[in-house]
PDB file of C-alpha atoms in Angstrom:
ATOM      1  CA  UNK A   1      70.948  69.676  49.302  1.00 37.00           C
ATOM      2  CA  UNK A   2      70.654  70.324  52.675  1.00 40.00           C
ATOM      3  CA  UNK A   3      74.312  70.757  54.879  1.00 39.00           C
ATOM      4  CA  UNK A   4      76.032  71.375  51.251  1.00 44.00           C
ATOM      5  CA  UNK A   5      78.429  74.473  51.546  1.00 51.00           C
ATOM      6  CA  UNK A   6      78.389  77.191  48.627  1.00 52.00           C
ATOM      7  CA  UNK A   7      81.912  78.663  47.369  1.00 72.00           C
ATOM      8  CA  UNK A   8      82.545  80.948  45.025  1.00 84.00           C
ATOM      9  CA  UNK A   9      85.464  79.881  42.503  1.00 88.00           C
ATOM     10  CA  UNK A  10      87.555  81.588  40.080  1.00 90.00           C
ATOM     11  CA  UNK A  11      86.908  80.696  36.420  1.00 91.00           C
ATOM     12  CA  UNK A  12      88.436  80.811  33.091  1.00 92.00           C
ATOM     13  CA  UNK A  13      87.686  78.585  29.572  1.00 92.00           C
ATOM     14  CA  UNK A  14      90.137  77.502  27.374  1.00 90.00           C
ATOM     15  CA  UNK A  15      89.826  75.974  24.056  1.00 90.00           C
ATOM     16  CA  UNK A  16      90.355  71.933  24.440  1.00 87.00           C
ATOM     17  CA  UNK A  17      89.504  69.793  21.761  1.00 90.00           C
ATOM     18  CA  UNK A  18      88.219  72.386  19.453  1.00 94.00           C
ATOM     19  CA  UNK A  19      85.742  73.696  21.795  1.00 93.00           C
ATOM     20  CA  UNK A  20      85.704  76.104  24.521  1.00 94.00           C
ATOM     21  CA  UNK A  21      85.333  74.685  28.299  1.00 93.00           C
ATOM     22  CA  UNK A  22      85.061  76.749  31.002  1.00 94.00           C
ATOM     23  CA  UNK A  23      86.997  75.873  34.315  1.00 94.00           C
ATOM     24  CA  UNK A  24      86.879  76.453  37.988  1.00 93.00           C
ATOM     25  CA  UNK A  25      89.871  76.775  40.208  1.00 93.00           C
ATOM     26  CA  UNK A  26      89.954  74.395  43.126  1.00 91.00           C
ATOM     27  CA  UNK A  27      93.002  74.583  44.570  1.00 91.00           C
ATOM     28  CA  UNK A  28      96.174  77.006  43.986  1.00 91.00           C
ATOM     29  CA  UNK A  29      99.769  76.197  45.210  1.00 92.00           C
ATOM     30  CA  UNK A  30     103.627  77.413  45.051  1.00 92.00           C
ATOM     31  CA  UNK A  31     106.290  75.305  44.044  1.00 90.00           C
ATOM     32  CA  UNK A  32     109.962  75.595  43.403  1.00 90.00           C
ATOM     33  CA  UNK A  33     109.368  79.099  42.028  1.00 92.00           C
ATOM     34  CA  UNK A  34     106.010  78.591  40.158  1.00 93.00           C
ATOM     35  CA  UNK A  35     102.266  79.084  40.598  1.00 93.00           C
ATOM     36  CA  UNK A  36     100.252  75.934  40.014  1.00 94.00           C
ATOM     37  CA  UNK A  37      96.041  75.570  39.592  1.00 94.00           C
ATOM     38  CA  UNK A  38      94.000  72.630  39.934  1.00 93.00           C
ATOM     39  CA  UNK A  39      90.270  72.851  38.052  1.00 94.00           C
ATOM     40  CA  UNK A  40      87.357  70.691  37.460  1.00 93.00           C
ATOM     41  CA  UNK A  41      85.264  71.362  34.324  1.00 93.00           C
ATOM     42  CA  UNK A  42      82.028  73.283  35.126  1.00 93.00           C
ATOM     43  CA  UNK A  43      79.166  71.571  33.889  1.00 89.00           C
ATOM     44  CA  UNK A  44      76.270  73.441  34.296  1.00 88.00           C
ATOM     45  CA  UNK A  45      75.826  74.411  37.635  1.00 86.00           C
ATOM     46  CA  UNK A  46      78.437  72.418  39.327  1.00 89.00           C
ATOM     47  CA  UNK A  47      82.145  71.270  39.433  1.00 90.00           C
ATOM     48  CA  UNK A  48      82.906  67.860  37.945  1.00 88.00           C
ATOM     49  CA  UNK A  49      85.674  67.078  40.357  1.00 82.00           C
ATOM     50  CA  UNK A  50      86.191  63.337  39.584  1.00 86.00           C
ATOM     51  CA  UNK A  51      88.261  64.586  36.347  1.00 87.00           C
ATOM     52  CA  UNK A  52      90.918  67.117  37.500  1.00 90.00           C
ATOM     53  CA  UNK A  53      93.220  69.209  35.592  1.00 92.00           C
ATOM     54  CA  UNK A  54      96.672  70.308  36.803  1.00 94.00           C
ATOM     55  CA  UNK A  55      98.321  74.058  34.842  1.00 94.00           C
ATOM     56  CA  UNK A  56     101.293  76.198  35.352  1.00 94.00           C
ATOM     57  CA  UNK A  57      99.414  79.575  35.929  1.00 94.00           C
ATOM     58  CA  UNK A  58     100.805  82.934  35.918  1.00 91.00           C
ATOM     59  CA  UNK A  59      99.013  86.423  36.663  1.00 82.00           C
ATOM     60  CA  UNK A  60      99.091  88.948  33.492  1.00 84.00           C
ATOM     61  CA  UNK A  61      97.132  91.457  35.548  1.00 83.00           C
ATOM     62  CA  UNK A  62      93.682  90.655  35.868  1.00 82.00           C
ATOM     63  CA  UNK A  63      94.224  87.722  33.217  1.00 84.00           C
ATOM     64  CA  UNK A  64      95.367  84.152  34.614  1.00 85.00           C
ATOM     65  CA  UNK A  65      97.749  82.805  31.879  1.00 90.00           C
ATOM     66  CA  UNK A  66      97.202  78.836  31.833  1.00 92.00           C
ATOM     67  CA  UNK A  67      99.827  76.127  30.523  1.00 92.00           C
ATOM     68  CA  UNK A  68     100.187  72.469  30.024  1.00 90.00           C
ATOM     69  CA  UNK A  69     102.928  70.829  32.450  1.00 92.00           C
ATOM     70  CA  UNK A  70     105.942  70.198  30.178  1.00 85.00           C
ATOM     71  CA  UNK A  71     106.798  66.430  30.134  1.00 92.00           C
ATOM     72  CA  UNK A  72     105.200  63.556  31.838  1.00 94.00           C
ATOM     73  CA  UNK A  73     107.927  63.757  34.339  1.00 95.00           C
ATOM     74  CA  UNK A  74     107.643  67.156  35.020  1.00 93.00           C
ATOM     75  CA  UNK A  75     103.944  66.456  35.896  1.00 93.00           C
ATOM     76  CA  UNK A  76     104.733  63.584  37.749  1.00 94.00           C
ATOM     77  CA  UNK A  77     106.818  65.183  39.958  1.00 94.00           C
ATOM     78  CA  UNK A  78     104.523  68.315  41.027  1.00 93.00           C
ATOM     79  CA  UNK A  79     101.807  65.675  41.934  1.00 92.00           C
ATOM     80  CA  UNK A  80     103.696  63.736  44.186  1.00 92.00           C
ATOM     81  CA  UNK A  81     104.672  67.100  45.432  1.00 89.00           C
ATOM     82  CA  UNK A  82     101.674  68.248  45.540  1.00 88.00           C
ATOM     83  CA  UNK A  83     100.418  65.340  47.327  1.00 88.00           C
ATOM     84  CA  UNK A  84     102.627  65.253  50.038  1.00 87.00           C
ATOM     85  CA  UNK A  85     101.882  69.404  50.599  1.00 82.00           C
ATOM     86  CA  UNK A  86      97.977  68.350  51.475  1.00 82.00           C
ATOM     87  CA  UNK A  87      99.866  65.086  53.831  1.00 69.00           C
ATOM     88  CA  UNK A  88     101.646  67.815  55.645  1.00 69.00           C
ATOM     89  CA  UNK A  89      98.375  70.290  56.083  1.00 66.00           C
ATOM     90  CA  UNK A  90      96.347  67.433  57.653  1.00 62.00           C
ATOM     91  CA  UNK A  91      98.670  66.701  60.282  1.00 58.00           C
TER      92      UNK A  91
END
């Protein structure tokens, strides 16, 4: 445990599979007009980050709205962009 930082994430569940999973945001961005979220599954106390999920994600208030990417392409495309948006922070 010791030098481990503690954050505090947003959450929401969602039904996958026929059972409810709960979610933690990791990482929000903008692109080409829309929000996008990044989550790990919470599992117990912690984030399983190996498995990530990408959503469209809009604001309905208080509520965060969560959809699937549209095609494979579509998804495809907002990782590479994605990608290069963390390239471009590091330098």
């Amino acid at each position: 445990m010791g030098n481990e930082e503690l954050f505090e994430y947003d959450t929401f569940t969602m039904e996958m599979d026929g059972k409810e999973v709960e979610f933690a945001i990791t990482e929000e961005f903008d692109m080409e007009g829309n929000h996008y979220i990044l989550c790990g599954e919470v599992v117990g106390d912690e984030i399983n980050d190996e498995d990530l999920y990408l959503f469209k994600a809009t604001m309905d208030g208080d509520e965060i709205e969560v959809e699937s990417i549209g095609s494979e392409d579509d998804y495809n495309h907002i990782v590479e962009e994605y990608y290069k948006l963390c390239v471009d922070s590091e330098e």
